[in-house]
C-alpha positions as YAML, in Angstrom:
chain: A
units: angstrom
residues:
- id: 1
  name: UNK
  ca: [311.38, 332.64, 91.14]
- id: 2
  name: UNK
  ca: [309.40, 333.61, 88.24]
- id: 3
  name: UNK
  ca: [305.80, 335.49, 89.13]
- id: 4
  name: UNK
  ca: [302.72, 334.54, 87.87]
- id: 5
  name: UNK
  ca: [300.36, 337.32, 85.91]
- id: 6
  name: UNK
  ca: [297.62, 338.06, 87.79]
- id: 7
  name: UNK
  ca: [294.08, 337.46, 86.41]
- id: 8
  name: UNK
  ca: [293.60, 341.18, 86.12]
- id: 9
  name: UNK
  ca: [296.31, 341.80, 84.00]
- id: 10
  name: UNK
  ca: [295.74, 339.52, 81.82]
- id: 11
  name: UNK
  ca: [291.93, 341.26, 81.39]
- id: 12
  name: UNK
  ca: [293.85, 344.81, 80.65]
- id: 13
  name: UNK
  ca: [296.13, 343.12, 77.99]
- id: 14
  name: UNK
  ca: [293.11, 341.86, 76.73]
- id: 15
  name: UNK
  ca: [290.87, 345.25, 76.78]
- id: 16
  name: UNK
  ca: [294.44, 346.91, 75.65]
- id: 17
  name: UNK
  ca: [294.85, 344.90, 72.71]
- id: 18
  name: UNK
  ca: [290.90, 345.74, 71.40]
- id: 19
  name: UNK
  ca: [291.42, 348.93, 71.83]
- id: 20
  name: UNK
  ca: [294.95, 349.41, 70.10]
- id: 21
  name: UNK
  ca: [293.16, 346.83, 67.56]
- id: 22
  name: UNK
  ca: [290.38, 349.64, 66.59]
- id: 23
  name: UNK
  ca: [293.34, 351.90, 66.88]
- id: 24
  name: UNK
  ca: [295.06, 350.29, 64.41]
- id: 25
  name: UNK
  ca: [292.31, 349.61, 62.04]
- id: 26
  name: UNK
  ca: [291.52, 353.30, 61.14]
- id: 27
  name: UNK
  ca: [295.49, 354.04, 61.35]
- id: 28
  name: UNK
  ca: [295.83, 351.33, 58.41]
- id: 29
  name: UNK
  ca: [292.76, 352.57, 56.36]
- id: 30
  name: UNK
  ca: [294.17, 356.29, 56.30]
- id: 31
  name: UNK
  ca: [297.54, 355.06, 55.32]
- id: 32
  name: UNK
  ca: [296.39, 352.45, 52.38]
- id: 33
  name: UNK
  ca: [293.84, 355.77, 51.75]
- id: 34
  name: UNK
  ca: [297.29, 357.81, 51.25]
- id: 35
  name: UNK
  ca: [299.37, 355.36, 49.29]
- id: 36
  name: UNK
  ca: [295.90, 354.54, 46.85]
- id: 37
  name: UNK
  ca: [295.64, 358.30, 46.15]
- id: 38
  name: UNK
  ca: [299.08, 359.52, 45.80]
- id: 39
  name: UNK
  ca: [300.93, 356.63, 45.02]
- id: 40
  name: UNK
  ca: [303.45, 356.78, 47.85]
- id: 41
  name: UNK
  ca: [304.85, 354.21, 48.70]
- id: 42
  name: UNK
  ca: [306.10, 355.24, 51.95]
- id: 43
  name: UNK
  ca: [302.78, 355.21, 53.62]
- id: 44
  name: UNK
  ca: [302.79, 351.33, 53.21]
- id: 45
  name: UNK
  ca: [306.13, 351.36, 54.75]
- id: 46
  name: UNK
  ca: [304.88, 353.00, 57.42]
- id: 47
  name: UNK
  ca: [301.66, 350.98, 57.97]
- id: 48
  name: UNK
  ca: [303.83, 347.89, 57.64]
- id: 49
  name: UNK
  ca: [306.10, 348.71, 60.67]
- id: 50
  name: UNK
  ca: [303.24, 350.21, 63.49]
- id: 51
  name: UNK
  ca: [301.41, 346.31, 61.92]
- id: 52
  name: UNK
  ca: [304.67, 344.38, 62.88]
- id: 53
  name: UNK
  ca: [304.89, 346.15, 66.17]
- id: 54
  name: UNK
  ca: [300.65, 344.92, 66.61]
- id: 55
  name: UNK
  ca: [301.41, 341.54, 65.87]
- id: 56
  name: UNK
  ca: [304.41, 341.15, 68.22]
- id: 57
  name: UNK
  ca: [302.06, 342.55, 70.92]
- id: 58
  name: UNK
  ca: [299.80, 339.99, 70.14]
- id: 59
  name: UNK
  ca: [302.79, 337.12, 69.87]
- id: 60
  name: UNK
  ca: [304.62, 338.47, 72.55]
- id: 61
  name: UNK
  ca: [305.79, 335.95, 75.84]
- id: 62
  name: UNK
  ca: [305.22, 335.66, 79.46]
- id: 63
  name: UNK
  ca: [307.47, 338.05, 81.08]
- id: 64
  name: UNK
  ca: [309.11, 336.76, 84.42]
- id: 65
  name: UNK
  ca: [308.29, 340.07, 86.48]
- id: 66
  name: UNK
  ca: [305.88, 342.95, 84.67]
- id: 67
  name: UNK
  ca: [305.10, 346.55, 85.99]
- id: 68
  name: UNK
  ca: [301.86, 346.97, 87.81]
- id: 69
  name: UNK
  ca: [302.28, 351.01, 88.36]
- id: 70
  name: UNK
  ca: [299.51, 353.24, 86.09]
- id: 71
  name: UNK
  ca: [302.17, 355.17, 85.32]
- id: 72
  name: UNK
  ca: [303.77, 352.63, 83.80]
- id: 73
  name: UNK
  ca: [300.86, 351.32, 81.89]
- id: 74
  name: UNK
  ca: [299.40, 354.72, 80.84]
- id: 75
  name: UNK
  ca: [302.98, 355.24, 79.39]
- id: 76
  name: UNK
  ca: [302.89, 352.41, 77.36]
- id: 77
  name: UNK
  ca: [299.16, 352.80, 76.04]
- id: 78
  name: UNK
  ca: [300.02, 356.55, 74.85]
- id: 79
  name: UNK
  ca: [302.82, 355.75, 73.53]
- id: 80
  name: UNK
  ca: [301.87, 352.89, 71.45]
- id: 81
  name: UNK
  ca: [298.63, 354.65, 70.79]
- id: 82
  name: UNK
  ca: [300.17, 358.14, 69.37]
- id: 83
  name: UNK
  ca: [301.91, 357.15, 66.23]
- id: 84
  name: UNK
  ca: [298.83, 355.79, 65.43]
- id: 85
  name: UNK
  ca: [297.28, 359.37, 64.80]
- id: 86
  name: UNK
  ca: [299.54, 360.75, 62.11]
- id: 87
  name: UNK
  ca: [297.52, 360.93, 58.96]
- id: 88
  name: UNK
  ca: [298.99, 361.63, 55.75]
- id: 89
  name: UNK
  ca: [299.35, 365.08, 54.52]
- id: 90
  name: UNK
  ca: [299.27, 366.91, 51.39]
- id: 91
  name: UNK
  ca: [302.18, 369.27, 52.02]
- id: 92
  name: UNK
  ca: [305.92, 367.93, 52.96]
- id: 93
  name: UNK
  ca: [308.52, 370.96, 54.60]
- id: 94
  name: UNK
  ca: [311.17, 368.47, 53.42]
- id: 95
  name: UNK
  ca: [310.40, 366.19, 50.68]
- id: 96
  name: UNK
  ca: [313.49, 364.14, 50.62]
- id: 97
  name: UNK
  ca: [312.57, 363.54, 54.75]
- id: 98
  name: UNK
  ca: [310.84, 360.15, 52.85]
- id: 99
  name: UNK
  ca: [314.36, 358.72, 53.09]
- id: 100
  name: UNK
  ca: [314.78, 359.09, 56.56]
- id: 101
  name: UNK
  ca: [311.98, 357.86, 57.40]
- id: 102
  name: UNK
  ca: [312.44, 354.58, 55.43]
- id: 103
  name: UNK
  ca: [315.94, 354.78, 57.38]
- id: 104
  name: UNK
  ca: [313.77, 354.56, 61.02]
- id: 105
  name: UNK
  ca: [311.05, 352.00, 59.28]
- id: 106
  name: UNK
  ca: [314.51, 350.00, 58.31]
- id: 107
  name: UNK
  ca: [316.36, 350.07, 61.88]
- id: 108
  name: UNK
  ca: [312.76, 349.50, 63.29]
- id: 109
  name: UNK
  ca: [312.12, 346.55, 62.12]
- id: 110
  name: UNK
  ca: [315.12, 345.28, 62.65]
- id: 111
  name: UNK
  ca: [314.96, 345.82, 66.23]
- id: 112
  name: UNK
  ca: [311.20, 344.51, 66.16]
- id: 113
  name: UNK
  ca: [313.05, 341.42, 64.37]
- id: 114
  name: UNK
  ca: [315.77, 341.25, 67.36]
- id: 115
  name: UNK
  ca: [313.33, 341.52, 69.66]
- id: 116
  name: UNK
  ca: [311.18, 339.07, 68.47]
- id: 117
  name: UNK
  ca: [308.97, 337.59, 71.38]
- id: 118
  name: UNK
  ca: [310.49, 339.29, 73.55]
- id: 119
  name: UNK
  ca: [308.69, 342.62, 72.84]
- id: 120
  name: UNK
  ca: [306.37, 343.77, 75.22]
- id: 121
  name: UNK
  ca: [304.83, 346.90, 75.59]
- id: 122
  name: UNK
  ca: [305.10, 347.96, 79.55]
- id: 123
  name: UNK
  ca: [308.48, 347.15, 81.45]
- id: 124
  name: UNK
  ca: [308.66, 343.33, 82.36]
- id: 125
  name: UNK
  ca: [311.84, 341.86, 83.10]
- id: 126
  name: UNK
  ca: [311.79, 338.85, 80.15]
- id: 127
  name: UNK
  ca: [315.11, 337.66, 77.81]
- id: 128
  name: UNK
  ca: [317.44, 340.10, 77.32]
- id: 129
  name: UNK
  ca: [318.57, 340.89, 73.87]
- id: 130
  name: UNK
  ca: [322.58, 341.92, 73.67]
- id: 131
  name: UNK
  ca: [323.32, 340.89, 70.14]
- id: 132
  name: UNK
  ca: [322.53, 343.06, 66.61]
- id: 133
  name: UNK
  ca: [321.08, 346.21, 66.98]
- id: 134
  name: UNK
  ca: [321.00, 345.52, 70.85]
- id: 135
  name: UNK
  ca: [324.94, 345.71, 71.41]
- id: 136
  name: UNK
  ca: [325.04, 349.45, 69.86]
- id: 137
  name: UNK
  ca: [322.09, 351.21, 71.92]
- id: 138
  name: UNK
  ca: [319.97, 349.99, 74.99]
- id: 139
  name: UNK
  ca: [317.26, 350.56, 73.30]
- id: 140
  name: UNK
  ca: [317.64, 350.87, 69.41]
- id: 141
  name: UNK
  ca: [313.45, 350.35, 69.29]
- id: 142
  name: UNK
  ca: [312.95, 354.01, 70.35]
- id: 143
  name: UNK
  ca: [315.67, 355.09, 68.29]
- id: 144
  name: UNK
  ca: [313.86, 353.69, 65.00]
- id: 145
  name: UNK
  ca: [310.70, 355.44, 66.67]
- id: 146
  name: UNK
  ca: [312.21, 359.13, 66.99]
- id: 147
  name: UNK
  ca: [313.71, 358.91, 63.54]
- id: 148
  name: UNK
  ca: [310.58, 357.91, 61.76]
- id: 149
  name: UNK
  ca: [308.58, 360.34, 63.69]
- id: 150
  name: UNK
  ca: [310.90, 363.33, 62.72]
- id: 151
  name: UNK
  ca: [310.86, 361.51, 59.31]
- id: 152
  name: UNK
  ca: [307.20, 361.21, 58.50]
- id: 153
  name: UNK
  ca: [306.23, 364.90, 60.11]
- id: 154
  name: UNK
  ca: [308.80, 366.49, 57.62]
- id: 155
  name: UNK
  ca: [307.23, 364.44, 54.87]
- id: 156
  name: UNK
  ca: [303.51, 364.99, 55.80]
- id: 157
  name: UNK
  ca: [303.77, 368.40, 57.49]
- id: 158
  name: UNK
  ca: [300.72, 369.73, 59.73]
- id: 159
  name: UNK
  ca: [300.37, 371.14, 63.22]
- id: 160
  name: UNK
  ca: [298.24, 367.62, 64.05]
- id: 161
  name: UNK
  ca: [301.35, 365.39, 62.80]
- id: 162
  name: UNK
  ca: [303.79, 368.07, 64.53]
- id: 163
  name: UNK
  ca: [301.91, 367.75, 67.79]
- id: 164
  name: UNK
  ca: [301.38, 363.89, 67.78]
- id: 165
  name: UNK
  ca: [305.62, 363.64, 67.03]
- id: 166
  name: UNK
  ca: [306.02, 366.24, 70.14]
- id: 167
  name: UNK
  ca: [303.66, 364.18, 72.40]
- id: 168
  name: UNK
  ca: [305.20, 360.55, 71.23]
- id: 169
  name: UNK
  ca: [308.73, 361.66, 71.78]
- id: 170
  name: UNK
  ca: [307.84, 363.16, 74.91]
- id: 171
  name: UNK
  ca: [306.20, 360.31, 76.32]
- id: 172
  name: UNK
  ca: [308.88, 357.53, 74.94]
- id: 173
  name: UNK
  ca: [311.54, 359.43, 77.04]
- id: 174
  name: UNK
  ca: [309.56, 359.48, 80.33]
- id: 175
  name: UNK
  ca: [308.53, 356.30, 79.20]
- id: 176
  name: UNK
  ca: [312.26, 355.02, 78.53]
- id: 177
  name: UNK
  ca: [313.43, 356.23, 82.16]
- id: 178
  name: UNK
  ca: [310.83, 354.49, 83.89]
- id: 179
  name: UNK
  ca: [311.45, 351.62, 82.22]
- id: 180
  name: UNK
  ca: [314.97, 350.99, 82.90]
- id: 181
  name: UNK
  ca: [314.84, 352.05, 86.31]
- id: 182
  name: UNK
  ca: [311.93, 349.03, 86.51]
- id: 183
  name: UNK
  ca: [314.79, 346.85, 84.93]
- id: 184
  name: UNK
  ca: [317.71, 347.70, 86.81]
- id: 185
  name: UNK
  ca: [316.63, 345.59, 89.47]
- id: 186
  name: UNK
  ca: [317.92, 342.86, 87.79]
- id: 187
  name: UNK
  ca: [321.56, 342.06, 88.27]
- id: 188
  name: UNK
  ca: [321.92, 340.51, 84.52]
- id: 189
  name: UNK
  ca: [320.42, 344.10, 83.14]
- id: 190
  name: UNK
  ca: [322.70, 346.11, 85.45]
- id: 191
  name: UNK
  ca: [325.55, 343.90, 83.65]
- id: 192
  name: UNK
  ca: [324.16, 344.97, 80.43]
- id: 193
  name: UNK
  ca: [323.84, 349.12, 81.28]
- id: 194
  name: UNK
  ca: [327.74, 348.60, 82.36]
- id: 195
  name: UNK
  ca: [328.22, 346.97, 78.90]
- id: 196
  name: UNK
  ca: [326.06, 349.10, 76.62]
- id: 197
  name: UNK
  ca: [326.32, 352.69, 78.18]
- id: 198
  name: UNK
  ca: [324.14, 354.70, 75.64]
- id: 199
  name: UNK
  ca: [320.42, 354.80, 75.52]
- id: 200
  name: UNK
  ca: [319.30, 355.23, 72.18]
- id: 201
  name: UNK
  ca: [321.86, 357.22, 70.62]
- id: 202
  name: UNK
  ca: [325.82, 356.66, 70.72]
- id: 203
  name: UNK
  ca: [327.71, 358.79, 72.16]
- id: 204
  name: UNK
  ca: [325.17, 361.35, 73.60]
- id: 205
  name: UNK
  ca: [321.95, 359.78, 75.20]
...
């Protein structure tokens, strides 16, 4: 039987999305900042996709069971918060890293697309998505995320952007783990691990 949302957890979605809001707001002046000055137009890729994933928070639906642990939430916050701290960079280790990066921008909006209401930021047991992207990978999301993080740090290449790509991957795979474990209780996304058997990338993880 589906769960209502408590009163306070509808107040920290609320204080959540503010603060990822101001987050957001200096993340998107930097990268229109970039693009203006170097005419790149990779950094409006990149602002476009971390947007789409702000307005699907905002859009998203009333899950049928959410996670209440801190963990859980703190997870979430960081790691929807980090990418939000690269900053472009005048120096690239691999120029041509641009293209993968479009490559994660590309298979991450797709899976935002997929997704669609359905996105949510902490675990919560809502629709589950098998088709697309979704019958490849569990969770083709953080696979767009890892690529465009190793994607932009080669393009804009500083110890900040190499320590916010460290941190973010770092907390997507704790966060990842967590996350299914919170799922698995469902029988119909047991079904799903049995049919899908890779995380985020085939054949290894």
């Amino acid at each position: 039987m589906p769960q209502a949302i408590p009163l306070a957890s509808r107040r920290t979605n609320l204080l959540l999305g503010a603060v990822l809001a101001c987050a957001w707001a200096l993340f998107a002046w930097a990268h229109v900042q970039g693009f203006r000055h170097s005419g790149d137009w990779s950094y409006l890729l990149f602002f476009a996709s971390e947007t789409l994933v702000a307005l699907l928070f905002l859009l998203r639906s009333e899950p049928v069971k959410v996670s209440h642990s801190p963990l859980d939430w703190g997870l979430a916050i960081g790691c929807t918060a980090a990418p939000l701290f690269f900053a472009p960079a005048g120096w690239a280790l691999l120029p041509a890293a641009k293209l993968i990066l479009v490559a994660g921008i590309v298979l991450q909006i797709g899976g935002l697309l997929s997704l669609n209401r359905s996105f949510g930021l902490v675990a919560a047991q809502r629709q589950i998505k098998t088709r697309g992207l979704y019958s490849v990978v569990r969770h083709p999301l953080y696979a767009s995320y890892l690529l465009s993080y190793c994607g932009y740090v080669l393009a804009n290449t500083s110890i900040a952007n190499l320590l916010v790509c460290l941190t973010a991957a770092l907390l997507l795979v704790v966060r990842l783990r967590r996350e299914e474990r919170f799922l698995s209780q469902a029988a119909e996304y047991r079904s799903y691990m049995e049919q899908v058997k890779y995380r985020v990338i085939p054949l290894i993880f």
